PDB file of C-alpha atoms in Angstrom:
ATOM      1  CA  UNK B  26     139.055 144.569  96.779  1.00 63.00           C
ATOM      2  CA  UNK B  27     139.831 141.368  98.688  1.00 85.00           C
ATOM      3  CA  UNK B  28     141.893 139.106  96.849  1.00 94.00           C
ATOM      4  CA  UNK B  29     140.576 136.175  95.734  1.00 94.00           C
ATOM      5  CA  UNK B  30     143.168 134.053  97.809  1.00 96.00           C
ATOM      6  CA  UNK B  31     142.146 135.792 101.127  1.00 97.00           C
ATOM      7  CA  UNK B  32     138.362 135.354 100.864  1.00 97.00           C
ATOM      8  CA  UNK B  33     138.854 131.446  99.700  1.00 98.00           C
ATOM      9  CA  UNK B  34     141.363 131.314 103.413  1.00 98.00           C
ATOM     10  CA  UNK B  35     138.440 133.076 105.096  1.00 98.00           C
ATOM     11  CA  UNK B  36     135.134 130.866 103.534  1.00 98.00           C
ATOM     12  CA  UNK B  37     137.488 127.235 104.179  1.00 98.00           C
ATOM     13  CA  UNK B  38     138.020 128.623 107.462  1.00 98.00           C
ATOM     14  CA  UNK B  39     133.715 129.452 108.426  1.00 98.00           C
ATOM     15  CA  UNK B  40     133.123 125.888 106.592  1.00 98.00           C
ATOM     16  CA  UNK B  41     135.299 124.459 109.348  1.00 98.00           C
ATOM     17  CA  UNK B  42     134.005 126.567 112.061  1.00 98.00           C
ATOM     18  CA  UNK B  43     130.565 125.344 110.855  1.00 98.00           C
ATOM     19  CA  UNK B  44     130.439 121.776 108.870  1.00 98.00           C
ATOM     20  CA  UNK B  45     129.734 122.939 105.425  1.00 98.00           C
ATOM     21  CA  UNK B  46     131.818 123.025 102.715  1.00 98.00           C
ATOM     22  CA  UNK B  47     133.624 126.647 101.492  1.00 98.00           C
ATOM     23  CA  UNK B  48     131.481 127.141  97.916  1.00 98.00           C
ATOM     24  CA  UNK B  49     128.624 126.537  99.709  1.00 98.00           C
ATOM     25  CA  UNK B  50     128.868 130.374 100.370  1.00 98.00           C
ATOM     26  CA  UNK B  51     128.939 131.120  97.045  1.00 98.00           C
ATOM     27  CA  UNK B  52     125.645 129.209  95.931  1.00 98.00           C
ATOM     28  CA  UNK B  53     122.606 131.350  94.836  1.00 95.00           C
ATOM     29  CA  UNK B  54     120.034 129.499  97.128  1.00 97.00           C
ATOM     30  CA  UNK B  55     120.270 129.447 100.942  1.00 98.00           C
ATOM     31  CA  UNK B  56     121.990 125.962 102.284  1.00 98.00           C
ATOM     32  CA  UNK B  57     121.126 124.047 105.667  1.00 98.00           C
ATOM     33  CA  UNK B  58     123.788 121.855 107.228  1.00 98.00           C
ATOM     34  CA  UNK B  59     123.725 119.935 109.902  1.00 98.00           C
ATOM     35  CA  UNK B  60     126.325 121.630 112.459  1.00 98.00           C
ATOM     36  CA  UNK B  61     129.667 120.715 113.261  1.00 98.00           C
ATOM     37  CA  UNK B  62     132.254 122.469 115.209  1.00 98.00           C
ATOM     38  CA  UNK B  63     135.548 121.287 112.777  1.00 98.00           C
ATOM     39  CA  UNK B  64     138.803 120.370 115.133  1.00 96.00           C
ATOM     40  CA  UNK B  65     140.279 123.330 113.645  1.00 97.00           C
ATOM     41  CA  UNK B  66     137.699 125.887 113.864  1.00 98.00           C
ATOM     42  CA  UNK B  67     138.311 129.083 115.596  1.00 98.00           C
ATOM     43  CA  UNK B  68     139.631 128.874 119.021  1.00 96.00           C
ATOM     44  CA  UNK B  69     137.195 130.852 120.849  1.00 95.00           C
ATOM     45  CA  UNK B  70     133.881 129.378 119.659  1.00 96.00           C
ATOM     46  CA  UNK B  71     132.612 127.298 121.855  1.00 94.00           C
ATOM     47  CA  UNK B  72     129.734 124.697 122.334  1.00 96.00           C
ATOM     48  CA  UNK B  73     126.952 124.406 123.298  1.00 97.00           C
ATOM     49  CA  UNK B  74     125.634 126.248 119.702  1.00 98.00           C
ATOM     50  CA  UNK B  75     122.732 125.054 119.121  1.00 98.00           C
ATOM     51  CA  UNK B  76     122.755 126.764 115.300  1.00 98.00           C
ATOM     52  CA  UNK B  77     124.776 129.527 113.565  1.00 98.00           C
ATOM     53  CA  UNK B  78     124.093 131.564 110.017  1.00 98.00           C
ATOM     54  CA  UNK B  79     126.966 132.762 108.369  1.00 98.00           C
ATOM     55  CA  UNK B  80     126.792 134.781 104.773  1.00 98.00           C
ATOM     56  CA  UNK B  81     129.542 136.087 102.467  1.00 98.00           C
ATOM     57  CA  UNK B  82     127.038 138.290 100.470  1.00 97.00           C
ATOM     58  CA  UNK B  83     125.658 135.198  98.372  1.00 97.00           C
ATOM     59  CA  UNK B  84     123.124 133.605 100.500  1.00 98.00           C
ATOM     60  CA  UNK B  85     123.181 132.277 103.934  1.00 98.00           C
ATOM     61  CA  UNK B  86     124.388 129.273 105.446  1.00 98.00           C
ATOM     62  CA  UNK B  87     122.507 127.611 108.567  1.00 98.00           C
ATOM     63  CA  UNK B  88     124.139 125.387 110.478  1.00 98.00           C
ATOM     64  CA  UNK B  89     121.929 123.691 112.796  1.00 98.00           C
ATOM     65  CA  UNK B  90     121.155 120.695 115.251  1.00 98.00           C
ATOM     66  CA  UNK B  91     118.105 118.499 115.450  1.00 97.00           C
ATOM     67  CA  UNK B  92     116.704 120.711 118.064  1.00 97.00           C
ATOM     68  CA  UNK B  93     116.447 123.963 116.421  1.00 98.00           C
ATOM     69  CA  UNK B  94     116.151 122.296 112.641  1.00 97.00           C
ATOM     70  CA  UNK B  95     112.353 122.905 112.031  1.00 97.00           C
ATOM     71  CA  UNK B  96     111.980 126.103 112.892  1.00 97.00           C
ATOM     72  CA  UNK B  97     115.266 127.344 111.527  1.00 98.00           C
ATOM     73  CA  UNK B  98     114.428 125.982 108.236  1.00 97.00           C
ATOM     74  CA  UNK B  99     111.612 127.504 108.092  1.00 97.00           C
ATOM     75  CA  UNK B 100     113.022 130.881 108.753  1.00 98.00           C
ATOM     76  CA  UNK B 101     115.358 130.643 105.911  1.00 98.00           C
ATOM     77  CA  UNK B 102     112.842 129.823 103.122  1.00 96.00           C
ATOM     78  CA  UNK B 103     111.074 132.349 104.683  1.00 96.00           C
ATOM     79  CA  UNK B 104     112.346 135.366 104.147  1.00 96.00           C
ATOM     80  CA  UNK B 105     115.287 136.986 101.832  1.00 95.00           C
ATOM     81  CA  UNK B 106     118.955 135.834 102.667  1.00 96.00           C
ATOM     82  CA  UNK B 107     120.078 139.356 103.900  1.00 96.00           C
ATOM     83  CA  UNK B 108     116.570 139.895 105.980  1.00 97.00           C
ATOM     84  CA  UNK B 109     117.346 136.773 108.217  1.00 97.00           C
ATOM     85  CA  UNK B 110     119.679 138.884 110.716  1.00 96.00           C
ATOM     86  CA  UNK B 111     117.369 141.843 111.182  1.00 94.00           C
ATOM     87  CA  UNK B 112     114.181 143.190 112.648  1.00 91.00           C
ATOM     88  CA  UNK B 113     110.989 142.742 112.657  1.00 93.00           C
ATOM     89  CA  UNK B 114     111.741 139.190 110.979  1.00 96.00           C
ATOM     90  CA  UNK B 115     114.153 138.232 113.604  1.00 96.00           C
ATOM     91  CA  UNK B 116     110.984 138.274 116.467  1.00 97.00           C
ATOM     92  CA  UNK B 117     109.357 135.490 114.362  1.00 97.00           C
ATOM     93  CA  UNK B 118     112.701 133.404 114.555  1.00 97.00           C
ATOM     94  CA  UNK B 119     112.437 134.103 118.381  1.00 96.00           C
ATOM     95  CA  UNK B 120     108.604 133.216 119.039  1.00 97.00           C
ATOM     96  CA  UNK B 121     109.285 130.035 117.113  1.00 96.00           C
ATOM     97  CA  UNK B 122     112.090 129.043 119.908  1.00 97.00           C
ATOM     98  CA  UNK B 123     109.957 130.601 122.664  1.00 95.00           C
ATOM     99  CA  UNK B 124     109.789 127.807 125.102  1.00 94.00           C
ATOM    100  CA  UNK B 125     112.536 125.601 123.164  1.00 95.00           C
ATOM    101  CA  UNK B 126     115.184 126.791 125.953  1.00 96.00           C
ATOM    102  CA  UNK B 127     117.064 128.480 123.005  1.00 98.00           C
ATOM    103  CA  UNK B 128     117.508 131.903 122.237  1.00 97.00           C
ATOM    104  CA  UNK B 129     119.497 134.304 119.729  1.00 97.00           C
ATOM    105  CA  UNK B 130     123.183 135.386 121.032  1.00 96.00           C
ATOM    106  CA  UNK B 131     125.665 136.692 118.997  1.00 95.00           C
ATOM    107  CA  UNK B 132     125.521 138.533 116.161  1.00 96.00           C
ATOM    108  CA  UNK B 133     128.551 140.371 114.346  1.00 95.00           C
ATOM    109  CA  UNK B 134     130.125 141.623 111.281  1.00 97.00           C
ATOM    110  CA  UNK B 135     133.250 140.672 110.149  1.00 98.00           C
ATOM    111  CA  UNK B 136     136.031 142.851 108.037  1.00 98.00           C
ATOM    112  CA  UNK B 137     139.072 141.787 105.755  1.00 98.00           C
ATOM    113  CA  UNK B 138     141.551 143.381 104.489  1.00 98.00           C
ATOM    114  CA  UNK B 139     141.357 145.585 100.616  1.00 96.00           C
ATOM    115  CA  UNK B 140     145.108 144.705  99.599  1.00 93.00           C
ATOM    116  CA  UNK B 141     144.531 147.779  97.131  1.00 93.00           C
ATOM    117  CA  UNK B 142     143.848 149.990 100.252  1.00 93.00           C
ATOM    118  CA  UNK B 143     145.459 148.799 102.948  1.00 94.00           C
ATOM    119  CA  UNK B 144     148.640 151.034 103.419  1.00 92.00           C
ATOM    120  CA  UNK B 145     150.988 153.154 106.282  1.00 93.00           C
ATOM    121  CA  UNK B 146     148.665 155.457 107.765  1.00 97.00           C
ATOM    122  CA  UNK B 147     150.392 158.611 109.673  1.00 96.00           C
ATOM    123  CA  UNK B 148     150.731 158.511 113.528  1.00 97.00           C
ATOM    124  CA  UNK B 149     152.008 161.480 115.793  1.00 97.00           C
ATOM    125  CA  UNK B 150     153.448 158.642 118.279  1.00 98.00           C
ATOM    126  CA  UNK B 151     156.122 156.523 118.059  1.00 97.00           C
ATOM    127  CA  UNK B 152     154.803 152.897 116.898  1.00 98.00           C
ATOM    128  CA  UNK B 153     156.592 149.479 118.175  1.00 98.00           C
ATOM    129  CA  UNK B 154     156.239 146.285 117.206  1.00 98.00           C
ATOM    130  CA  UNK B 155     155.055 144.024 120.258  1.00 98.00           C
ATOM    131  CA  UNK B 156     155.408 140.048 121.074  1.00 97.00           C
ATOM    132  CA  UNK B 157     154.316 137.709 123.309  1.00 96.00           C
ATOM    133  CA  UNK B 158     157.345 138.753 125.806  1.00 96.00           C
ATOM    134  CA  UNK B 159     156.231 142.204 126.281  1.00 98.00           C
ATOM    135  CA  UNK B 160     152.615 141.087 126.792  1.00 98.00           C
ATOM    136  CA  UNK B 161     152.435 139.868 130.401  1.00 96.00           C
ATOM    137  CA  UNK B 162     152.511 143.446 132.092  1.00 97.00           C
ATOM    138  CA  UNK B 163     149.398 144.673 129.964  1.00 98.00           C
ATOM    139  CA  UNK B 164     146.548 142.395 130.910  1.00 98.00           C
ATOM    140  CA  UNK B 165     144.747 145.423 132.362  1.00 98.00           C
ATOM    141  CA  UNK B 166     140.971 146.576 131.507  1.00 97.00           C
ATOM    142  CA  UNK B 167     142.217 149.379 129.535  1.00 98.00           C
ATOM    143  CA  UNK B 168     143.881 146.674 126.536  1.00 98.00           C
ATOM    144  CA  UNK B 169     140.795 144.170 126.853  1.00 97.00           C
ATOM    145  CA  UNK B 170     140.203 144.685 123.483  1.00 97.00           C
ATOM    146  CA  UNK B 171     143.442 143.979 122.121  1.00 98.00           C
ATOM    147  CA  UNK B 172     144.622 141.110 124.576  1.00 98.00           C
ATOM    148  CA  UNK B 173     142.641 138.682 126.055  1.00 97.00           C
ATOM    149  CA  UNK B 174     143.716 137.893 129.505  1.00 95.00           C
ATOM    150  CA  UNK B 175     141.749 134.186 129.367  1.00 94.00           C
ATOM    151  CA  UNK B 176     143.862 133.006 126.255  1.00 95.00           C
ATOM    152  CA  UNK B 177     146.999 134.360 126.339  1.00 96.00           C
ATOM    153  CA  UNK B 178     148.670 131.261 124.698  1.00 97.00           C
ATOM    154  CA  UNK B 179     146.722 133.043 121.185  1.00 98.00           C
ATOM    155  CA  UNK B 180     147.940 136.799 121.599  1.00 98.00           C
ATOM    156  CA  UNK B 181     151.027 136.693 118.972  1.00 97.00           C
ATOM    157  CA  UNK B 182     151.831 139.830 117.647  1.00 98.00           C
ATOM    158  CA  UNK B 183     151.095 143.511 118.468  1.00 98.00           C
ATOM    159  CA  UNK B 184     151.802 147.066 117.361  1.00 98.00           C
ATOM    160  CA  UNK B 185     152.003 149.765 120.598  1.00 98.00           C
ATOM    161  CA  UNK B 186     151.946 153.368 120.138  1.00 98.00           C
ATOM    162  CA  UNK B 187     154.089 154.919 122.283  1.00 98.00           C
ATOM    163  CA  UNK B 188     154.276 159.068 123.860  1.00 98.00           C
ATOM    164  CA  UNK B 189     157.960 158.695 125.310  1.00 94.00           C
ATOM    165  CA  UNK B 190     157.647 155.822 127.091  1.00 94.00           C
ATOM    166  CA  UNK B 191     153.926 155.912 127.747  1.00 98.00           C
ATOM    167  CA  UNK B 192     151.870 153.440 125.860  1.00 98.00           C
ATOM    168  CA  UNK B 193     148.583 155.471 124.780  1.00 98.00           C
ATOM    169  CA  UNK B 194     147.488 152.858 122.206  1.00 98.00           C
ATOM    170  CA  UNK B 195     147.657 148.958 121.076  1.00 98.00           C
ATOM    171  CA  UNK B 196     146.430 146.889 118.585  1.00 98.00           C
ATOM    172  CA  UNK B 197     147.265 143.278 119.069  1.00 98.00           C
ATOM    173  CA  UNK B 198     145.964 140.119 117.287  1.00 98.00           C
ATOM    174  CA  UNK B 199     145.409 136.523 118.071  1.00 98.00           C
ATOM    175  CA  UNK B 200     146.257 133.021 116.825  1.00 98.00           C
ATOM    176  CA  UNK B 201     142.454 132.188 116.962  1.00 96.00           C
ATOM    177  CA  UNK B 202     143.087 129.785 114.085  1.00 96.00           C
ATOM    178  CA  UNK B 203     145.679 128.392 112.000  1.00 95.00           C
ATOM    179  CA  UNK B 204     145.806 130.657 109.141  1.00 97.00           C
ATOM    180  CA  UNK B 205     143.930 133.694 110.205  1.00 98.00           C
ATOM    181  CA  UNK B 206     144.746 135.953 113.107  1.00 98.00           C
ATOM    182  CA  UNK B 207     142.097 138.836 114.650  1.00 98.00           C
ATOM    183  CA  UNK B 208     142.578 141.862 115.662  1.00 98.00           C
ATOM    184  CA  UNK B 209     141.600 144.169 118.365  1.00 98.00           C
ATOM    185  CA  UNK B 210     142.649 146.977 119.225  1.00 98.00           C
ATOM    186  CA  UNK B 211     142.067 150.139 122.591  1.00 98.00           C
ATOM    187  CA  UNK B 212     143.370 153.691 122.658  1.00 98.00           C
ATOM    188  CA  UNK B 213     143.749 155.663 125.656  1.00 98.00           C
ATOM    189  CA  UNK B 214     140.318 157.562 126.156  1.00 98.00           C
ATOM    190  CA  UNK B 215     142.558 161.377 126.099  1.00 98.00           C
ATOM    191  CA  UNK B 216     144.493 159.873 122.752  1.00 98.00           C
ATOM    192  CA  UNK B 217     141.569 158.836 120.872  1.00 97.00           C
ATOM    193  CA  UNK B 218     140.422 160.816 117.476  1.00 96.00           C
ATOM    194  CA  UNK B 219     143.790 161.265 116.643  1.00 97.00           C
ATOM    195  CA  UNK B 220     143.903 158.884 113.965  1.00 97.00           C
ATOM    196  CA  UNK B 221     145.660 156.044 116.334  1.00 98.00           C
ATOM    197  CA  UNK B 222     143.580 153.008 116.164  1.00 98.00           C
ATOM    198  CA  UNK B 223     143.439 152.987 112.258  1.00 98.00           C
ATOM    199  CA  UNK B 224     147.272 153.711 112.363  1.00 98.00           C
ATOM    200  CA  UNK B 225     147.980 150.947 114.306  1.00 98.00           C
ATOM    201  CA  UNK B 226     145.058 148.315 112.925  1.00 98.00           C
ATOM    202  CA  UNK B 227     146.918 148.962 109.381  1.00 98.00           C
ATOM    203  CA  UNK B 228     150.226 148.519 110.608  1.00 98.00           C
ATOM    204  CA  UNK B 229     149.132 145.133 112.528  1.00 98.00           C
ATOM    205  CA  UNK B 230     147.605 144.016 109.364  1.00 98.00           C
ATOM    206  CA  UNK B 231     150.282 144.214 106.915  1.00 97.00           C
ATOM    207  CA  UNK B 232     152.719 142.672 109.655  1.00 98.00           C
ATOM    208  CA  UNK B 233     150.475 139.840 109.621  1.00 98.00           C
ATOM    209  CA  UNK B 234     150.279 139.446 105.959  1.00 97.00           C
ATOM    210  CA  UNK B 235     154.083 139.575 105.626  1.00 97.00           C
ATOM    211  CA  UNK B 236     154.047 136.681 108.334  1.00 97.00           C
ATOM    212  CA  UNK B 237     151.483 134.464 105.508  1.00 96.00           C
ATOM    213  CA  UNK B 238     148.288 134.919 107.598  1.00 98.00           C
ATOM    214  CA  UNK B 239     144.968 136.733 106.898  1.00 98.00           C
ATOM    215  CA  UNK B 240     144.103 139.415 109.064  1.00 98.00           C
ATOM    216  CA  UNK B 241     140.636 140.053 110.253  1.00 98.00           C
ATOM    217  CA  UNK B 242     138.537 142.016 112.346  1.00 98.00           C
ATOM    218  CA  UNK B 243     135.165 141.682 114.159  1.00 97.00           C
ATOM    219  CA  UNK B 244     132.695 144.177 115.405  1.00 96.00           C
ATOM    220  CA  UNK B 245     128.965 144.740 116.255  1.00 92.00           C
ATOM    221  CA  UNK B 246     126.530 145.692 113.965  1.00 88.00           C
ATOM    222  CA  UNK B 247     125.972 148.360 116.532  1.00 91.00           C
ATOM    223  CA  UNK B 248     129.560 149.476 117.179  1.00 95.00           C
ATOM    224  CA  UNK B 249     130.246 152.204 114.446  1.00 96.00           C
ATOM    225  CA  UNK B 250     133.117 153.938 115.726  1.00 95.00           C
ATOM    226  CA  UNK B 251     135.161 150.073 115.174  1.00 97.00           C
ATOM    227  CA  UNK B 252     133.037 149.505 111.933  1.00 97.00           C
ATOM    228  CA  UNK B 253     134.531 153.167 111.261  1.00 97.00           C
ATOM    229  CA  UNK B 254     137.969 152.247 112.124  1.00 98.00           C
ATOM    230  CA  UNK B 255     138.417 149.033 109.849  1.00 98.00           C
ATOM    231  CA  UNK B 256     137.859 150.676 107.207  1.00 97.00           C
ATOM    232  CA  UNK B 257     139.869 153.830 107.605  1.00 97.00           C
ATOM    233  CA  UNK B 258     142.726 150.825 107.946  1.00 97.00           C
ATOM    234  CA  UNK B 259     141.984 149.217 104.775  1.00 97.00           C
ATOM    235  CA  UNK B 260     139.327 146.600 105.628  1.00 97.00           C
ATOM    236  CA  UNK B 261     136.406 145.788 104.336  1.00 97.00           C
ATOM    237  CA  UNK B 262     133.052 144.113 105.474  1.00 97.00           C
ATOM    238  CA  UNK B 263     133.209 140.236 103.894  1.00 98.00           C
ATOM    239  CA  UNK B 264     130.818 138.250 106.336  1.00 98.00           C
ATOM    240  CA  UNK B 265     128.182 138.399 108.907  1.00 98.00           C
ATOM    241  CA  UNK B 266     127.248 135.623 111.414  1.00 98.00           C
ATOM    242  CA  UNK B 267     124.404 135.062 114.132  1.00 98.00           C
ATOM    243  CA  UNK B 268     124.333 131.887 116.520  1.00 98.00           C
ATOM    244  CA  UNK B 269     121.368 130.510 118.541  1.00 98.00           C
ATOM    245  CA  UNK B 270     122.354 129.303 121.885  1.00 98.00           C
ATOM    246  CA  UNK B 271     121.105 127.797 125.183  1.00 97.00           C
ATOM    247  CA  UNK B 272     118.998 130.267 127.209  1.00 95.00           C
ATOM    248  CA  UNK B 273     120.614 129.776 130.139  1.00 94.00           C
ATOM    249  CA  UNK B 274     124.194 130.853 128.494  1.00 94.00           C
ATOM    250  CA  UNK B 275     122.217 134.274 127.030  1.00 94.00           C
ATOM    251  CA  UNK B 276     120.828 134.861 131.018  1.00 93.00           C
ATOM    252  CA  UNK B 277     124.718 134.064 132.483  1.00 93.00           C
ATOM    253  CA  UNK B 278     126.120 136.488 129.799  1.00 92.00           C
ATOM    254  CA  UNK B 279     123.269 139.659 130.678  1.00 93.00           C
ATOM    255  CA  UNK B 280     124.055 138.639 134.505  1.00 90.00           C
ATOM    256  CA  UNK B 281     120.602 136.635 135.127  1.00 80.00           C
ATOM    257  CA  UNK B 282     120.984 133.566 137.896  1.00 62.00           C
ATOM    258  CA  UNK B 283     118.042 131.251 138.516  1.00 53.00           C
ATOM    259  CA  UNK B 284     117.571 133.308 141.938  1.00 52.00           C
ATOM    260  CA  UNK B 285     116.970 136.155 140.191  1.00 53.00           C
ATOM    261  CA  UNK B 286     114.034 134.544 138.418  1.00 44.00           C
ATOM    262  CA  UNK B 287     112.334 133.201 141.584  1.00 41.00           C
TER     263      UNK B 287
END
């Protein structure tokens, strides 16, 4: 199970990502905020978000801005906490902002770690712990998931696996805020279903709970083989999120330009 102590770190931490407050989460009815990006919310979220649901199992939390409030609203008393971030009732949420200049973005699911599960998991390779110093030389597309090239002030910690002096897998995490750090983590194509990526996850983890932090992990609803891996490593699912953002961030993120619309 998650410990009581982790999921309180993680629900104060999406209140201040958000503008709500942490037991809000817990409530039996759905709860609309007004939204607020907190100065110590994660590191990567940026604005313009224009609204953002988040739910620990309980009910769901929308966080929204005067432009999106009325329709938003409305989709939340309109449908069962748990429907809100699947289809067919998300294409009503996205005729209502058809026009608005808003759209739905991200959606994701987000793990933490089962204290009773979470334990050394075997690995044929060698297994090193990493730092910030032995970083700089693996900003390449084949670690994009476990470093991130565009903040490499937050990449902290990181467990390589290692065939002589070949490194064939990594898992690395970053300080994305104050007391929670997220992992990521790429295997070699040739190394992969060999038990690597859930070897080094669970190492990462506990080396970040020994250094008073909360692991997590994020994937896509869509992405089984990592939904797979967290939990082979001891995680569990805790919370799901989906923003609503500016259309014309959605079109630069699927590669659209204004020319391509004339």
């Amino acid at each position: 199970m998650i410990t009581r102590e982790i999921l309180q770190i993680a629900m104060e931490q999406s209140a201040e990502d958000i503008g709500c407050k942490a037991e809000d989460f817990l409530k039996s009815g759905n709860v609309i905020v007004p939204f607020r990006l907190g100065e110590k919310a994660r590191k990567y979220l940026k604005e313009p978000i224009m609204a953002n649901f988040v739910s620990y199992g309980s009910n769901v939390v929308a966080a929204v801005t005067e432009d999106v409030q009325e329709p938003v609203t409305e989709y939340v008393g309109k449908y069962e906490f748990y429907h809100l971030f699947e289809t067919p009732n998300m294409h009503w949420l996205s005729d209502r902002l058809a026009g608005s200049g808003y759209k739905i973005c991200f959606m994701a699911e987000y793990f933490l770690p089962d204290t009773d599960r979470l334990r050394p998991l075997p690995c044929e390779y060698g297994m090193r712990i990493l730092g910030q110093q032995d970083f700089e030389s693996l900003y390449l597309p084949e670690w994009g998931n476990a470093l991130c090239r565009d903040r490499k002030q937050l990449d902290i910690l990181g467990v390589g696996a290692y065939e002589g002096g070949k490194l064939v897998g990594l898992a690395g995490c970053s300080a994305d805020c104050e007391g929670m750090w997220q992992i990521g983590v790429d295997v070699l194509p040739e190394y992969r279903k060999k038990g690597i990526a859930s070897a080094l996850t669970g190492r990462l983890a506990a080396e970040i709970l020994e250094r008073g932090k909360v692991p997590f992990y994020c994937s896509a609803w869509s992405n089984v083989r990592s939904a797979r891996n967290a939990v082979k490593s001891g995680f569990v699912p805790a919370w799901v999120e989906m923003t609503i953002k500016p259309e014309a961030v959605v079109k630069e993120m699927n590669g659209i330009s204004e020319k391509d619309l004339l």
